[in-house]
Amino acid sequence: MARALITRPQEDAEGVALELRHRGFDVMVEPLLSIVPVPGLRLDLTGAQAILATSANGVRALAAATRDRALPVLAVGDASARCARDLGFTAVDSAGGDADSLVTLVRARIDPQAGSLIHAAGTTVAGDISGALLRDGYSVRREVLYEARTAESLSAELCQALTDRSIDIALFFSPRTATTFVSLARVAGVQCGNVTAYGLSPAVGERLSGLLWRAIRVAERPDQASLLAAIDRETKFGELTSWAKSEAEE
């Protein structure tokens, strides 16, 4: 059975792990980020007309910081939007892409004179959403609701799996996790030459290039469905199993 490595935070890994298991993969989850909400935070939404959510982690932290579920939520992608709906937010829209897509959605849907925007964010933010919108006359208030802490080392289990060449594909969803993995793999002295890396975006793929991989593949769109589609194109629903066997026998 082919084996897939997922590097997402534990809360985000469950959905993609299920999808991969349906495709016949054994799954190993190695979170390279741990999500720590700001304790005791109560978010003041006075004067806000909408909330910007750039990750499912931001949505979960938002839900913990306010009881308001009526204020519109503009989410960067479908996964964040789905998380917001699951947590009870009633007016949710998805930009279906990345930070640039979210900026485009705001420009199309939101009047800059109708109130401020709250960006539900972590301590580290990818892209300059606030800067782009501020230049368009929007008032954006970034609220740090959680901290994403990077792993300090690869687990002994993962190092052994890489040494044994029992990982066939690895999934990376952000430049930060890709950079972290490359750095920690170098420190651990493990090799990934038999692993195909799948990145959510060109920026993720670029960060992965610091290691030798069997191949680096990038999703056509920055969403989970496109990343899984990239895997499907290469594995053709099960052919990776026989490929992995031949590689191990070399």
Coordinates of N, CA and C in Angstrom, one line a residue:
M1 N 0.8 -1.2 0.0 CA 0.0 0.0 0.0 C 0.9 1.3 0.0
A2 N 0.6 2.2 -0.9 CA 1.3 3.5 -0.9 C 1.0 4.3 0.3
R3 N 2.0 5.1 0.7 CA 1.9 5.8 2.0 C 2.0 7.3 1.7
A4 N 1.1 8.1 2.3 CA 1.1 9.6 2.1 C 1.4 10.3 3.4
L5 N 2.2 11.3 3.3 CA 2.5 12.2 4.5 C 1.7 13.5 4.4
I6 N 1.0 13.8 5.5 CA 0.3 15.1 5.5 C 1.0 15.9 6.6
T7 N 1.3 17.2 6.2 CA 2.1 18.1 7.1 C 1.2 19.2 7.8
R8 N -0.1 19.1 7.6 CA -1.0 20.2 8.1 C -1.1 20.1 9.6
P9 N -1.6 21.2 10.2 CA -2.0 21.1 11.6 C -3.0 20.0 11.8
Q10 N -3.0 19.4 13.0 CA -3.9 18.2 13.2 C -5.3 18.5 12.9
E11 N -5.8 19.7 13.3 CA -7.2 20.0 13.0 C -7.6 20.0 11.5
D12 N -6.6 20.4 10.7 CA -6.9 20.5 9.3 C -6.6 19.2 8.5
A13 N -5.9 18.3 9.2 CA -5.4 17.1 8.5 C -6.5 16.0 8.3
E14 N -7.5 16.1 9.1 CA -8.5 15.0 9.1 C -9.2 14.8 7.8
G15 N -9.7 16.0 7.2 CA -10.4 15.9 6.0 C -9.6 15.3 4.8
V16 N -8.4 15.8 4.7 CA -7.6 15.3 3.5 C -7.1 13.9 3.8
A17 N -6.9 13.5 5.1 CA -6.5 12.2 5.4 C -7.6 11.2 5.0
L18 N -8.9 11.6 5.2 CA -10.0 10.7 4.8 C -10.1 10.6 3.3
E19 N -9.8 11.7 2.6 CA -9.8 11.6 1.1 C -8.7 10.7 0.6
L20 N -7.6 10.7 1.2 CA -6.5 9.9 0.8 C -6.7 8.4 1.1
R21 N -7.3 8.2 2.3 CA -7.6 6.8 2.6 C -8.7 6.2 1.6
H22 N -9.6 7.0 1.2 CA -10.6 6.6 0.2 C -9.9 6.2 -1.1
R23 N -8.7 6.8 -1.4 CA -8.0 6.5 -2.6 C -7.0 5.4 -2.4
G24 N -7.0 4.8 -1.2 CA -6.2 3.6 -1.0 C -4.9 3.8 -0.4
F25 N -4.6 5.0 0.1 CA -3.3 5.3 0.7 C -3.4 5.0 2.2
D26 N -2.2 4.5 2.7 CA -2.0 4.6 4.2 C -1.5 6.1 4.4
V27 N -1.9 6.6 5.6 CA -1.7 8.0 5.8 C -0.9 8.2 7.1
M28 N 0.1 9.1 7.1 CA 0.9 9.5 8.2 C 0.7 11.0 8.4
V29 N 0.3 11.4 9.5 CA 0.1 12.9 9.8 C 1.3 13.4 10.7
E30 N 2.0 14.4 10.2 CA 3.1 15.0 10.9 C 2.9 16.5 10.9
P31 N 2.1 17.0 11.9 CA 1.9 18.4 11.9 C 3.1 19.3 12.1
L32 N 3.4 20.1 11.2 CA 4.5 21.0 11.2 C 4.2 22.4 11.9
L33 N 2.9 22.6 12.1 CA 2.4 23.7 12.8 C 1.5 23.3 13.9
S34 N 1.5 23.9 15.1 CA 0.5 23.7 16.1 C -0.2 25.0 16.3
I35 N -1.5 24.9 16.4 CA -2.3 26.2 16.5 C -2.7 26.4 18.0
V36 N -2.3 27.6 18.5 CA -2.5 27.9 19.9 C -3.4 29.2 19.9
P37 N -4.7 29.1 20.3 CA -5.5 30.3 20.4 C -5.0 31.3 21.5
V38 N -5.3 32.6 21.2 CA -5.0 33.5 22.3 C -6.0 33.3 23.4
P39 N -5.6 33.0 24.6 CA -6.5 32.7 25.7 C -7.3 33.8 26.2
G40 N -8.6 33.5 26.4 CA -9.5 34.5 27.0 C -9.8 35.7 26.2
L41 N -9.6 35.7 24.9 CA -9.8 36.8 24.0 C -11.3 36.9 23.7
R42 N -11.8 38.2 23.8 CA -13.2 38.5 23.4 C -13.1 39.6 22.3
L43 N -13.6 39.3 21.1 CA -13.4 40.1 20.0 C -14.5 41.2 20.0
D44 N -14.0 42.5 19.8 CA -15.0 43.6 19.7 C -15.3 43.8 18.2
L45 N -16.5 43.6 17.8 CA -16.9 43.8 16.4 C -17.7 45.1 16.2
T46 N -17.6 46.0 17.1 CA -18.3 47.3 17.0 C -17.8 48.0 15.7
G47 N -18.8 48.4 14.9 CA -18.5 49.1 13.6 C -18.0 48.3 12.5
A48 N -17.9 47.0 12.7 CA -17.4 46.1 11.6 C -18.6 45.7 10.7
Q49 N -18.3 45.6 9.4 CA -19.4 45.2 8.4 C -19.1 43.8 7.9
A50 N -17.9 43.2 8.1 CA -17.6 41.9 7.7 C -16.3 41.4 8.3
I51 N -16.1 40.1 8.2 CA -14.9 39.5 8.7 C -14.2 38.8 7.6
L52 N -12.8 39.0 7.5 CA -12.0 38.3 6.5 C -11.3 37.1 7.2
A53 N -11.5 35.9 6.6 CA -10.9 34.7 7.2 C -9.9 34.1 6.2
T54 N -8.7 34.0 6.5 CA -7.7 33.5 5.6 C -7.2 32.1 5.9
S55 N -7.9 31.5 6.9 CA -7.6 30.1 7.1 C -8.7 29.5 8.0
A56 N -8.8 28.2 8.0 CA -9.8 27.5 8.9 C -9.4 27.7 10.3
N57 N -8.1 27.8 10.6 CA -7.6 28.1 11.9 C -8.1 29.4 12.4
G58 N -8.1 30.4 11.5 CA -8.6 31.7 11.9 C -10.1 31.7 12.2
V59 N -10.8 30.9 11.4 CA -12.3 30.7 11.7 C -12.5 30.1 13.0
R60 N -11.8 29.0 13.3 CA -12.0 28.4 14.6 C -11.7 29.3 15.8
A61 N -10.6 30.1 15.7 CA -10.3 31.0 16.7 C -11.3 32.1 16.8
L62 N -11.8 32.6 15.6 CA -12.9 33.6 15.6 C -14.1 33.1 16.3
A63 N -14.5 31.8 16.1 CA -15.7 31.3 16.7 C -15.5 31.2 18.2
A64 N -14.3 31.0 18.7 CA -14.1 31.0 20.1 C -14.0 32.4 20.8
A65 N -13.8 33.4 19.9 CA -13.6 34.8 20.4 C -14.9 35.6 20.4
T66 N -15.9 35.1 19.7 CA -17.2 35.9 19.6 C -18.4 35.0 19.5
R67 N -19.5 35.4 20.0 CA -20.7 34.7 19.8 C -21.5 35.1 18.6
D68 N -21.1 36.2 18.0 CA -21.8 36.7 16.8 C -21.6 35.8 15.6
R69 N -22.7 35.3 15.1 CA -22.6 34.4 13.9 C -23.3 35.1 12.7
A70 N -23.8 36.3 12.9 CA -24.6 36.9 11.8 C -23.7 37.8 10.9
L71 N -22.6 38.3 11.4 CA -21.7 39.2 10.6 C -21.2 38.4 9.4
P72 N -21.2 39.0 8.2 CA -20.7 38.2 7.0 C -19.3 37.8 7.2
V73 N -19.0 36.6 6.7 CA -17.6 36.1 6.7 C -17.2 35.9 5.3
L74 N -16.1 36.6 4.9 CA -15.5 36.4 3.5 C -14.3 35.5 3.7
A75 N -14.3 34.3 3.2 CA -13.3 33.3 3.4 C -12.4 33.2 2.2
V76 N -11.1 32.9 2.4 CA -10.2 32.8 1.4 C -10.4 31.7 0.4
G77 N -11.0 30.6 1.0 CA -11.2 29.4 0.1 C -12.4 28.6 0.6
D78 N -12.7 27.5 -0.1 CA -13.8 26.7 0.3 C -13.7 26.0 1.6
A79 N -12.5 25.5 2.0 CA -12.3 24.9 3.2 C -12.6 25.8 4.4
S80 N -12.1 27.0 4.3 CA -12.4 28.0 5.4 C -13.8 28.4 5.4
A81 N -14.4 28.5 4.3 CA -15.9 28.8 4.2 C -16.7 27.7 4.8
R82 N -16.3 26.4 4.5 CA -17.1 25.3 5.1 C -16.9 25.2 6.6
C83 N -15.7 25.5 7.1 CA -15.5 25.5 8.5 C -16.4 26.6 9.2
A84 N -16.5 27.8 8.5 CA -17.3 28.9 9.1 C -18.8 28.4 9.2
R85 N -19.2 27.8 8.1 CA -20.7 27.3 8.1 C -20.9 26.3 9.2
D86 N -19.9 25.4 9.3 CA -20.0 24.3 10.3 C -20.1 24.8 11.7
L87 N -19.4 26.0 11.9 CA -19.4 26.6 13.2 C -20.5 27.6 13.5
G88 N -21.5 27.7 12.5 CA -22.7 28.4 12.8 C -22.8 29.8 12.1
F89 N -21.7 30.2 11.4 CA -21.8 31.5 10.8 C -22.8 31.4 9.6
T90 N -23.7 32.4 9.5 CA -24.8 32.3 8.6 C -24.7 32.9 7.3
A91 N -23.7 33.9 7.2 CA -23.5 34.6 5.9 C -22.1 34.4 5.5
V92 N -21.8 33.4 4.7 CA -20.4 33.0 4.4 C -20.2 33.0 2.9
D93 N -19.1 33.6 2.4 CA -18.8 33.6 1.0 C -17.4 33.2 0.8
S94 N -17.1 32.4 -0.2 CA -15.8 31.9 -0.5 C -15.1 32.6 -1.7
A95 N -13.9 33.0 -1.5 CA -13.1 33.6 -2.6 C -12.6 32.5 -3.6
G96 N -12.6 31.2 -3.1 CA -12.2 30.1 -3.9 C -10.8 30.1 -4.3
G97 N -9.9 30.7 -3.6 CA -8.5 30.7 -4.0 C -7.5 31.1 -3.0
D98 N -6.8 32.3 -3.2 CA -5.8 32.7 -2.4 C -6.0 34.1 -1.9
A99 N -5.0 34.8 -1.3 CA -5.1 36.1 -0.8 C -5.6 37.1 -1.9
D100 N -5.0 37.0 -3.1 CA -5.4 37.9 -4.2 C -6.9 37.7 -4.5
S101 N -7.4 36.4 -4.5 CA -8.8 36.2 -4.8 C -9.7 36.8 -3.7
L102 N -9.2 36.8 -2.4 CA -10.0 37.3 -1.4 C -10.1 38.9 -1.5
V103 N -9.0 39.5 -1.9 CA -9.0 40.9 -2.1 C -10.0 41.3 -3.3
T104 N -10.0 40.5 -4.3 CA -10.9 40.7 -5.4 C -12.4 40.5 -5.0
L105 N -12.7 39.5 -4.1 CA -14.0 39.3 -3.6 C -14.5 40.5 -2.8
V106 N -13.6 41.0 -1.9 CA -13.9 42.2 -1.1 C -14.3 43.4 -2.0
R107 N -13.5 43.6 -3.0 CA -13.7 44.8 -3.9 C -15.1 44.6 -4.6
A108 N -15.5 43.4 -4.9 CA -16.7 43.2 -5.6 C -17.9 43.3 -4.7
R109 N -17.8 42.9 -3.4 CA -19.0 42.8 -2.6 C -19.1 43.8 -1.5
I110 N -18.0 44.5 -1.1 CA -18.0 45.3 0.1 C -17.8 46.8 -0.3
D111 N -18.7 47.6 0.3 CA -18.5 49.1 0.1 C -17.5 49.6 1.2
P112 N -16.5 50.2 0.8 CA -15.5 50.7 1.8 C -16.0 51.7 2.8
Q113 N -17.1 52.3 2.4 CA -17.7 53.4 3.3 C -18.7 52.8 4.3
A114 N -19.0 51.5 4.2 CA -20.1 50.9 5.1 C -19.6 50.4 6.4
G115 N -18.3 50.5 6.7 CA -17.8 50.0 8.0 C -16.5 49.3 7.8
S116 N -15.9 49.0 8.9 CA -14.5 48.4 8.9 C -14.6 46.9 8.6
L117 N -13.5 46.3 8.2 CA -13.3 44.9 8.0 C -12.4 44.4 9.1
I118 N -12.8 43.2 9.7 CA -12.0 42.5 10.7 C -11.2 41.4 10.0
H119 N -9.9 41.4 10.1 CA -9.1 40.2 9.6 C -8.8 39.3 10.7
A120 N -9.5 38.1 10.7 CA -9.2 37.1 11.8 C -7.9 36.4 11.4
A121 N -6.8 36.7 12.1 CA -5.5 36.3 11.7 C -4.7 35.6 12.8
G122 N -3.6 35.1 12.4 CA -2.6 34.5 13.3 C -1.5 35.5 13.5
T123 N -0.4 35.1 14.2 CA 0.7 36.0 14.4 C 1.5 36.1 13.1
T124 N 1.4 35.2 12.2 CA 2.1 35.2 10.9 C 1.1 35.2 9.8
V125 N 1.2 36.1 8.9 CA 0.2 36.3 7.8 C 0.9 36.2 6.5
A126 N 0.3 35.3 5.6 CA 0.8 35.2 4.2 C 0.1 36.2 3.3
G127 N 0.9 37.0 2.6 CA 0.2 38.0 1.7 C -0.1 39.3 2.4
D128 N -0.3 40.3 1.7 CA -0.6 41.6 2.2 C -2.0 42.0 1.9
I129 N -3.0 41.3 2.5 CA -4.4 41.6 2.2 C -4.7 43.0 2.8
S130 N -4.3 43.3 4.0 CA -4.7 44.6 4.6 C -4.1 45.7 3.8
G131 N -2.8 45.6 3.3 CA -2.2 46.7 2.6 C -2.9 46.9 1.3
A132 N -3.3 45.9 0.6 CA -4.0 46.0 -0.7 C -5.3 46.7 -0.5
L133 N -6.1 46.3 0.5 CA -7.4 46.9 0.7 C -7.3 48.3 1.3
L134 N -6.3 48.6 2.1 CA -6.1 50.0 2.6 C -5.9 50.9 1.5
R135 N -5.2 50.5 0.5 CA -4.9 51.4 -0.7 C -6.2 51.6 -1.5
D136 N -7.2 50.8 -1.3 CA -8.5 51.0 -2.0 C -9.4 51.8 -1.1
G137 N -9.0 52.2 0.0 CA -9.9 53.0 0.9 C -10.7 52.2 1.9
Y138 N -10.4 50.9 2.1 CA -11.0 50.1 3.1 C -10.3 50.3 4.5
S139 N -11.1 50.2 5.5 CA -10.6 50.2 6.9 C -10.5 48.8 7.3
V140 N -9.3 48.3 7.6 CA -9.0 46.9 7.9 C -8.4 46.8 9.3
R141 N -8.9 46.0 10.2 CA -8.4 45.9 11.5 C -7.9 44.4 11.7
R142 N -6.7 44.2 11.7 CA -6.2 42.8 11.9 C -6.2 42.4 13.4
E143 N -6.9 41.3 13.7 CA -7.0 40.8 15.0 C -6.2 39.5 15.1
V144 N -5.2 39.5 15.9 CA -4.4 38.3 16.1 C -5.2 37.4 17.1
L145 N -5.7 36.3 16.6 CA -6.5 35.4 17.4 C -5.8 34.1 17.8
Y146 N -4.7 33.8 17.1 CA -4.0 32.5 17.4 C -2.5 32.7 17.0
E147 N -1.7 31.8 17.5 CA -0.3 31.7 17.2 C -0.1 30.3 16.5
A148 N 0.5 30.3 15.4 CA 0.9 29.0 14.7 C 2.4 28.8 15.0
R149 N 2.7 27.8 15.8 CA 4.0 27.5 16.2 C 4.6 26.4 15.3
T150 N 5.8 26.6 14.8 CA 6.4 25.6 13.9 C 7.0 24.5 14.8
A151 N 7.0 23.3 14.2 CA 7.7 22.2 14.9 C 9.2 22.5 15.0
E152 N 9.8 21.9 16.0 CA 11.2 22.1 16.2 C 12.1 21.0 15.7
S153 N 11.4 19.9 15.4 CA 12.2 18.7 14.8 C 11.1 17.8 14.2
L154 N 11.6 16.9 13.3 CA 10.8 15.9 12.8 C 10.7 14.7 13.8
S155 N 9.6 14.1 13.8 CA 9.4 13.0 14.8 C 10.4 11.8 14.4
A156 N 10.7 11.0 15.4 CA 11.5 9.8 15.1 C 10.8 8.9 14.2
E157 N 9.5 8.8 14.3 CA 8.7 7.9 13.4 C 8.8 8.4 12.0
L158 N 8.7 9.7 11.7 CA 8.8 10.2 10.3 C 10.2 10.0 9.8
C159 N 11.2 10.3 10.6 CA 12.6 10.1 10.2 C 12.9 8.6 9.8
Q160 N 12.3 7.7 10.6 CA 12.5 6.3 10.3 C 11.8 5.9 9.0
A161 N 10.6 6.5 8.8 CA 9.8 6.2 7.6 C 10.5 6.7 6.3
L162 N 11.1 7.9 6.4 CA 11.9 8.4 5.3 C 13.2 7.6 5.0
T163 N 13.8 7.2 6.1 CA 15.0 6.3 6.0 C 14.6 5.0 5.3
D164 N 13.5 4.4 5.7 CA 13.0 3.1 5.2 C 12.4 3.3 3.8
R165 N 12.3 4.5 3.3 CA 11.7 4.8 2.0 C 10.2 4.3 1.9
S166 N 9.5 4.5 3.0 CA 8.1 4.0 3.1 C 7.1 5.1 2.9
I167 N 7.6 6.4 2.6 CA 6.7 7.5 2.3 C 6.8 7.7 0.8
D168 N 5.7 7.6 0.1 CA 5.6 7.8 -1.3 C 5.3 9.2 -1.8
I169 N 4.3 9.8 -1.1 CA 4.0 11.2 -1.5 C 3.9 12.0 -0.2
A170 N 4.1 13.3 -0.3 CA 4.0 14.2 0.8 C 3.2 15.5 0.4
L171 N 2.3 15.9 1.2 CA 1.4 17.0 0.9 C 1.8 18.2 1.7
F172 N 1.9 19.4 1.1 CA 2.3 20.7 1.7 C 1.3 21.7 1.3
F173 N 0.8 22.4 2.4 CA -0.3 23.4 2.1 C 0.1 24.8 2.3
S174 N 1.3 25.1 2.7 CA 1.7 26.5 2.9 C 3.2 26.7 2.7
P175 N 3.6 27.8 2.3 CA 5.1 28.1 2.2 C 5.8 27.9 3.5
R176 N 5.1 28.2 4.6 CA 5.7 28.1 5.9 C 6.0 26.6 6.3
T177 N 5.0 25.8 6.1 CA 5.2 24.4 6.4 C 6.3 23.7 5.4
A178 N 6.3 24.2 4.2 CA 7.3 23.7 3.3 C 8.7 24.1 3.7
T179 N 8.9 25.3 4.1 CA 10.2 25.8 4.5 C 10.6 25.1 5.8
T180 N 9.6 24.9 6.7 CA 9.9 24.2 8.0 C 10.4 22.8 7.7
F181 N 9.7 22.1 6.8 CA 10.1 20.7 6.5 C 11.5 20.6 5.9
V182 N 11.7 21.4 4.9 CA 13.1 21.4 4.3 C 14.2 21.6 5.3
S183 N 14.0 22.6 6.2 CA 15.0 22.9 7.2 C 15.1 21.8 8.2
L184 N 14.0 21.2 8.7 CA 14.1 20.1 9.7 C 14.7 18.8 9.0
A185 N 14.3 18.6 7.8 CA 14.9 17.4 7.1 C 16.4 17.5 6.9
R186 N 16.9 18.7 6.6 CA 18.3 18.9 6.5 C 19.0 18.6 7.9
V187 N 18.4 19.1 8.9 CA 19.0 18.9 10.3 C 19.0 17.5 10.6
A188 N 17.9 16.8 10.3 CA 17.8 15.3 10.6 C 18.6 14.5 9.7
G189 N 19.0 15.0 8.6 CA 19.9 14.2 7.6 C 19.1 13.2 6.9
V190 N 17.8 13.4 6.7 CA 17.0 12.4 6.0 C 16.8 12.8 4.5
Q191 N 16.6 11.8 3.6 CA 16.5 12.0 2.2 C 15.1 11.8 1.7
C192 N 14.7 12.5 0.7 CA 13.4 12.4 0.1 C 13.4 12.1 -1.4
G193 N 14.4 11.5 -1.8 CA 14.6 11.3 -3.3 C 13.6 10.3 -3.9
N194 N 12.9 9.6 -3.0 CA 11.9 8.6 -3.6 C 10.5 9.1 -3.3
V195 N 10.4 10.4 -2.8 CA 9.1 10.9 -2.4 C 8.7 12.0 -3.5
T196 N 7.4 11.9 -3.9 CA 6.8 13.0 -4.7 C 6.2 14.0 -3.8
A197 N 6.6 15.3 -3.9 CA 6.0 16.3 -3.1 C 4.9 17.0 -3.8
Y198 N 3.8 17.3 -3.2 CA 2.7 18.0 -3.8 C 2.4 19.3 -3.0
G199 N 2.5 20.4 -3.7 CA 2.3 21.7 -3.1 C 1.1 22.4 -3.5
L200 N 0.5 23.1 -2.6 CA -0.8 23.8 -2.9 C -0.7 24.9 -3.9
S201 N 0.5 25.5 -4.0 CA 0.7 26.7 -4.9 C 2.1 26.7 -5.4
P202 N 2.4 27.6 -6.4 CA 3.8 27.7 -6.8 C 4.7 28.2 -5.7
A203 N 4.2 29.0 -4.8 CA 5.0 29.5 -3.7 C 5.4 28.3 -2.8
V204 N 4.5 27.4 -2.6 CA 4.9 26.2 -1.8 C 5.9 25.4 -2.6
G205 N 5.7 25.2 -3.9 CA 6.6 24.4 -4.6 C 8.0 25.0 -4.6
E206 N 8.1 26.3 -4.7 CA 9.4 27.0 -4.7 C 10.1 26.7 -3.4
R207 N 9.4 26.7 -2.3 CA 10.1 26.5 -1.0 C 10.5 25.0 -0.9
L208 N 9.8 24.1 -1.5 CA 10.2 22.7 -1.4 C 11.5 22.4 -2.2
S209 N 11.9 23.3 -3.1 CA 13.0 23.0 -4.1 C 14.3 22.9 -3.4
G210 N 14.4 23.3 -2.1 CA 15.6 23.2 -1.3 C 16.0 21.7 -1.0
L211 N 15.2 20.8 -1.3 CA 15.5 19.4 -1.1 C 15.4 18.6 -2.4
L212 N 16.1 17.5 -2.5 CA 16.0 16.6 -3.6 C 14.7 15.7 -3.4
W213 N 13.8 15.8 -4.3 CA 12.6 15.0 -4.3 C 12.6 14.1 -5.6
R214 N 11.7 13.1 -5.6 CA 11.5 12.3 -6.8 C 10.9 13.3 -7.8
A215 N 9.9 14.1 -7.4 CA 9.3 15.1 -8.2 C 8.6 16.1 -7.3
I216 N 8.4 17.3 -7.8 CA 7.6 18.3 -7.1 C 6.4 18.6 -8.0
R217 N 5.2 18.5 -7.6 CA 4.0 18.8 -8.3 C 3.2 19.9 -7.6
V218 N 2.6 20.8 -8.4 CA 1.8 21.9 -7.8 C 0.4 21.9 -8.3
A219 N -0.5 22.1 -7.4 CA -2.0 22.1 -7.8 C -2.2 23.3 -8.8
E220 N -3.2 23.0 -9.7 CA -3.6 24.0 -10.7 C -4.2 25.2 -10.0
R221 N -4.9 25.0 -8.9 CA -5.6 26.1 -8.1 C -5.2 25.8 -6.7
P222 N -5.1 26.9 -5.9 CA -4.7 26.8 -4.5 C -5.8 26.3 -3.5
D223 N -6.3 25.1 -3.8 CA -7.3 24.5 -2.9 C -7.1 23.0 -2.8
Q224 N -7.7 22.4 -1.8 CA -7.5 21.0 -1.5 C -8.0 20.1 -2.7
A225 N -9.1 20.5 -3.3 CA -9.6 19.6 -4.4 C -8.6 19.6 -5.6
S226 N -8.0 20.7 -5.9 CA -7.0 20.7 -7.0 C -5.8 19.9 -6.6
L227 N -5.4 20.0 -5.3 CA -4.2 19.2 -4.9 C -4.5 17.7 -5.0
L228 N -5.7 17.3 -4.6 CA -6.1 15.9 -4.7 C -6.2 15.5 -6.2
A229 N -6.6 16.4 -7.0 CA -6.7 16.1 -8.5 C -5.3 15.9 -9.1
A230 N -4.3 16.7 -8.6 CA -3.0 16.5 -9.1 C -2.4 15.1 -8.7
I231 N -2.8 14.7 -7.5 CA -2.4 13.3 -7.0 C -3.1 12.3 -7.9
D232 N -4.4 12.5 -8.1 CA -5.2 11.5 -8.9 C -4.6 11.4 -10.3
R233 N -4.2 12.5 -10.9 CA -3.6 12.4 -12.3 C -2.4 11.5 -12.3
E234 N -1.5 11.6 -11.3 CA -0.3 10.9 -11.3 C -0.5 9.4 -10.9
T235 N -1.3 9.2 -9.9 CA -1.5 7.9 -9.3 C -2.5 7.1 -10.1
K236 N -3.4 7.7 -10.8 CA -4.5 7.1 -11.5 C -5.2 6.0 -10.7
F237 N -5.6 6.5 -9.5 CA -6.4 5.7 -8.6 C -5.8 4.3 -8.3
G238 N -4.6 4.2 -7.8 CA -4.1 2.9 -7.4 C -2.8 2.5 -8.1
E239 N -2.4 3.2 -9.2 CA -1.2 2.8 -9.9 C 0.0 3.1 -9.1
L240 N -0.1 4.1 -8.1 CA 1.1 4.4 -7.3 C 1.5 3.2 -6.5
T241 N 0.6 2.4 -6.1 CA 1.0 1.2 -5.2 C 2.0 0.3 -5.9
S242 N 1.7 0.0 -7.2 CA 2.7 -0.8 -8.0 C 4.0 -0.1 -8.2
W243 N 3.9 1.3 -8.5 CA 5.1 2.1 -8.7 C 6.0 2.1 -7.4
A244 N 5.3 2.2 -6.3 CA 6.1 2.2 -5.0 C 6.8 0.9 -4.8
K245 N 6.2 -0.2 -5.1 CA 6.8 -1.5 -5.0 C 8.0 -1.6 -5.9
S246 N 7.9 -1.2 -7.1 CA 9.1 -1.3 -8.0 C 10.2 -0.4 -7.5
E247 N 9.9 0.8 -7.0 CA 11.0 1.6 -6.5 C 11.7 1.0 -5.3
A248 N 10.9 0.3 -4.4 CA 11.5 -0.3 -3.2 C 12.4 -1.5 -3.6
E249 N 12.1 -2.1 -4.7 CA 12.9 -3.3 -5.1 C 14.2 -2.9 -5.9
E250 N 14.4 -1.7 -6.3 CA 15.6 -1.3 -7.0 C 16.9 -1.6 -6.2

